[in-house]
């Protein structure tokens, strides 16, 4: 499973979250109960700024580690996720696509 962050989405994260100048910076993607998710009925994708316990998937962009805990991998059901920024809605959005391979 792959995590991709577009440049506009990365800029959104930098503006919305306080990242320390030194040390590691983390953004966790996690399965949360409720909301409007497109992969698992009754669940949606949440984000938070916290260090990992056990990383299941990750990508690092411009010093920020975007990751999914091993315990939340089930939510993605063999899908990659791309995080984009919607200028129209002024918020990030998640696009899921079946993983290749």
mmCIF file of C-alpha atoms in Angstrom:
data_model
loop_
_atom_site.group_PDB
_atom_site.id
_atom_site.type_symbol
_atom_site.label_atom_id
_atom_site.label_comp_id
_atom_site.label_asym_id
_atom_site.label_seq_id
_atom_site.Cartn_x
_atom_site.Cartn_y
_atom_site.Cartn_z
ATOM 1 C CA UNK A 1 0.000 0.000 0.000
ATOM 2 C CA UNK A 2 1.257 3.448 -0.936
ATOM 3 C CA UNK A 3 0.597 6.876 0.526
ATOM 4 C CA UNK A 4 0.990 9.853 -1.836
ATOM 5 C CA UNK A 5 0.791 13.523 -0.858
ATOM 6 C CA UNK A 6 0.332 16.223 -3.509
ATOM 7 C CA UNK A 7 2.276 19.487 -3.193
ATOM 8 C CA UNK A 8 -0.861 21.559 -2.448
ATOM 9 C CA UNK A 9 -1.871 19.050 0.262
ATOM 10 C CA UNK A 10 1.621 19.202 1.768
ATOM 11 C CA UNK A 11 1.336 22.987 1.941
ATOM 12 C CA UNK A 12 -2.046 22.637 3.660
ATOM 13 C CA UNK A 13 -0.509 20.388 6.339
ATOM 14 C CA UNK A 14 2.318 22.856 6.905
ATOM 15 C CA UNK A 15 -0.185 25.687 7.390
ATOM 16 C CA UNK A 16 -2.670 23.746 9.562
ATOM 17 C CA UNK A 17 -0.274 21.863 11.872
ATOM 18 C CA UNK A 18 2.527 23.149 14.090
ATOM 19 C CA UNK A 19 5.680 21.231 13.286
ATOM 20 C CA UNK A 20 8.769 21.694 15.461
ATOM 21 C CA UNK A 21 11.858 22.966 13.681
ATOM 22 C CA UNK A 22 13.875 19.983 14.917
ATOM 23 C CA UNK A 23 12.993 16.342 15.415
ATOM 24 C CA UNK A 24 10.626 14.078 13.573
ATOM 25 C CA UNK A 25 7.228 15.297 12.395
ATOM 26 C CA UNK A 26 4.377 12.812 12.095
ATOM 27 C CA UNK A 27 0.892 12.781 10.598
ATOM 28 C CA UNK A 28 -1.124 9.661 11.312
ATOM 29 C CA UNK A 29 -3.921 8.487 9.015
ATOM 30 C CA UNK A 30 -6.363 6.316 10.935
ATOM 31 C CA UNK A 31 -9.688 4.529 10.639
ATOM 32 C CA UNK A 32 -12.416 6.206 12.668
ATOM 33 C CA UNK A 33 -15.948 5.110 13.340
ATOM 34 C CA UNK A 34 -18.596 7.136 11.499
ATOM 35 C CA UNK A 35 -18.324 9.704 8.779
ATOM 36 C CA UNK A 36 -18.492 9.114 5.067
ATOM 37 C CA UNK A 37 -15.812 6.653 3.991
ATOM 38 C CA UNK A 38 -15.617 5.066 0.582
ATOM 39 C CA UNK A 39 -13.702 1.896 1.429
ATOM 40 C CA UNK A 40 -15.234 0.458 4.613
ATOM 41 C CA UNK A 41 -18.903 1.049 5.391
ATOM 42 C CA UNK A 42 -19.454 2.899 8.671
ATOM 43 C CA UNK A 43 -15.867 4.168 8.888
ATOM 44 C CA UNK A 44 -13.945 7.116 7.508
ATOM 45 C CA UNK A 45 -10.351 8.298 7.421
ATOM 46 C CA UNK A 46 -9.070 10.633 10.126
ATOM 47 C CA UNK A 47 -5.788 12.483 10.612
ATOM 48 C CA UNK A 48 -3.889 13.455 13.724
ATOM 49 C CA UNK A 49 -0.427 14.655 14.640
ATOM 50 C CA UNK A 50 1.207 12.023 16.840
ATOM 51 C CA UNK A 51 4.223 9.712 16.887
ATOM 52 C CA UNK A 52 3.719 6.082 15.812
ATOM 53 C CA UNK A 53 3.528 2.924 17.893
ATOM 54 C CA UNK A 54 3.877 0.370 15.057
ATOM 55 C CA UNK A 55 3.957 1.684 11.489
ATOM 56 C CA UNK A 56 2.200 -0.421 8.853
ATOM 57 C CA UNK A 57 2.784 1.945 5.904
ATOM 58 C CA UNK A 58 4.518 5.290 5.555
ATOM 59 C CA UNK A 59 5.918 7.927 3.257
ATOM 60 C CA UNK A 60 8.129 10.897 4.074
ATOM 61 C CA UNK A 61 7.653 14.195 2.259
ATOM 62 C CA UNK A 62 9.675 17.294 3.072
ATOM 63 C CA UNK A 63 10.573 15.979 6.532
ATOM 64 C CA UNK A 64 7.008 14.993 7.480
ATOM 65 C CA UNK A 65 6.302 11.292 8.007
ATOM 66 C CA UNK A 66 2.775 10.361 6.922
ATOM 67 C CA UNK A 67 1.914 6.937 8.267
ATOM 68 C CA UNK A 68 -0.735 4.337 9.026
ATOM 69 C CA UNK A 69 -0.517 2.163 12.115
ATOM 70 C CA UNK A 70 -0.355 -1.576 11.527
ATOM 71 C CA UNK A 71 -3.673 -1.882 13.413
ATOM 72 C CA UNK A 72 -5.401 0.419 10.863
ATOM 73 C CA UNK A 73 -4.169 -1.236 7.648
ATOM 74 C CA UNK A 74 -7.418 -3.294 7.454
ATOM 75 C CA UNK A 75 -9.367 -0.106 6.654
ATOM 76 C CA UNK A 76 -7.555 0.408 3.338
ATOM 77 C CA UNK A 77 -8.488 -3.052 1.993
ATOM 78 C CA UNK A 78 -5.508 -3.213 -0.414
ATOM 79 C CA UNK A 79 -6.000 0.368 -1.630
ATOM 80 C CA UNK A 80 -3.401 3.109 -2.046
ATOM 81 C CA UNK A 81 -4.333 6.553 -0.784
ATOM 82 C CA UNK A 82 -3.513 9.926 -2.331
ATOM 83 C CA UNK A 83 -4.008 13.017 -0.211
ATOM 84 C CA UNK A 84 -4.999 16.037 -2.307
ATOM 85 C CA UNK A 85 -6.049 19.588 -1.528
ATOM 86 C CA UNK A 86 -9.371 20.886 -2.848
ATOM 87 C CA UNK A 87 -9.160 24.613 -3.546
ATOM 88 C CA UNK A 88 -12.928 24.702 -4.034
ATOM 89 C CA UNK A 89 -13.629 23.248 -0.578
ATOM 90 C CA UNK A 90 -10.455 24.602 1.058
ATOM 91 C CA UNK A 91 -9.730 21.240 2.626
ATOM 92 C CA UNK A 92 -7.868 18.028 1.990
ATOM 93 C CA UNK A 93 -9.473 15.030 0.369
ATOM 94 C CA UNK A 94 -8.523 11.379 0.188
ATOM 95 C CA UNK A 95 -8.532 9.461 -3.083
ATOM 96 C CA UNK A 96 -8.365 5.655 -2.880
ATOM 97 C CA UNK A 97 -7.241 3.375 -5.670
ATOM 98 C CA UNK A 98 -6.807 -0.403 -5.688
ATOM 99 C CA UNK A 99 -3.119 -1.257 -5.149
ATOM 100 C CA UNK A 100 -1.286 -2.812 -8.080
ATOM 101 C CA UNK A 101 0.501 -6.066 -7.595
#
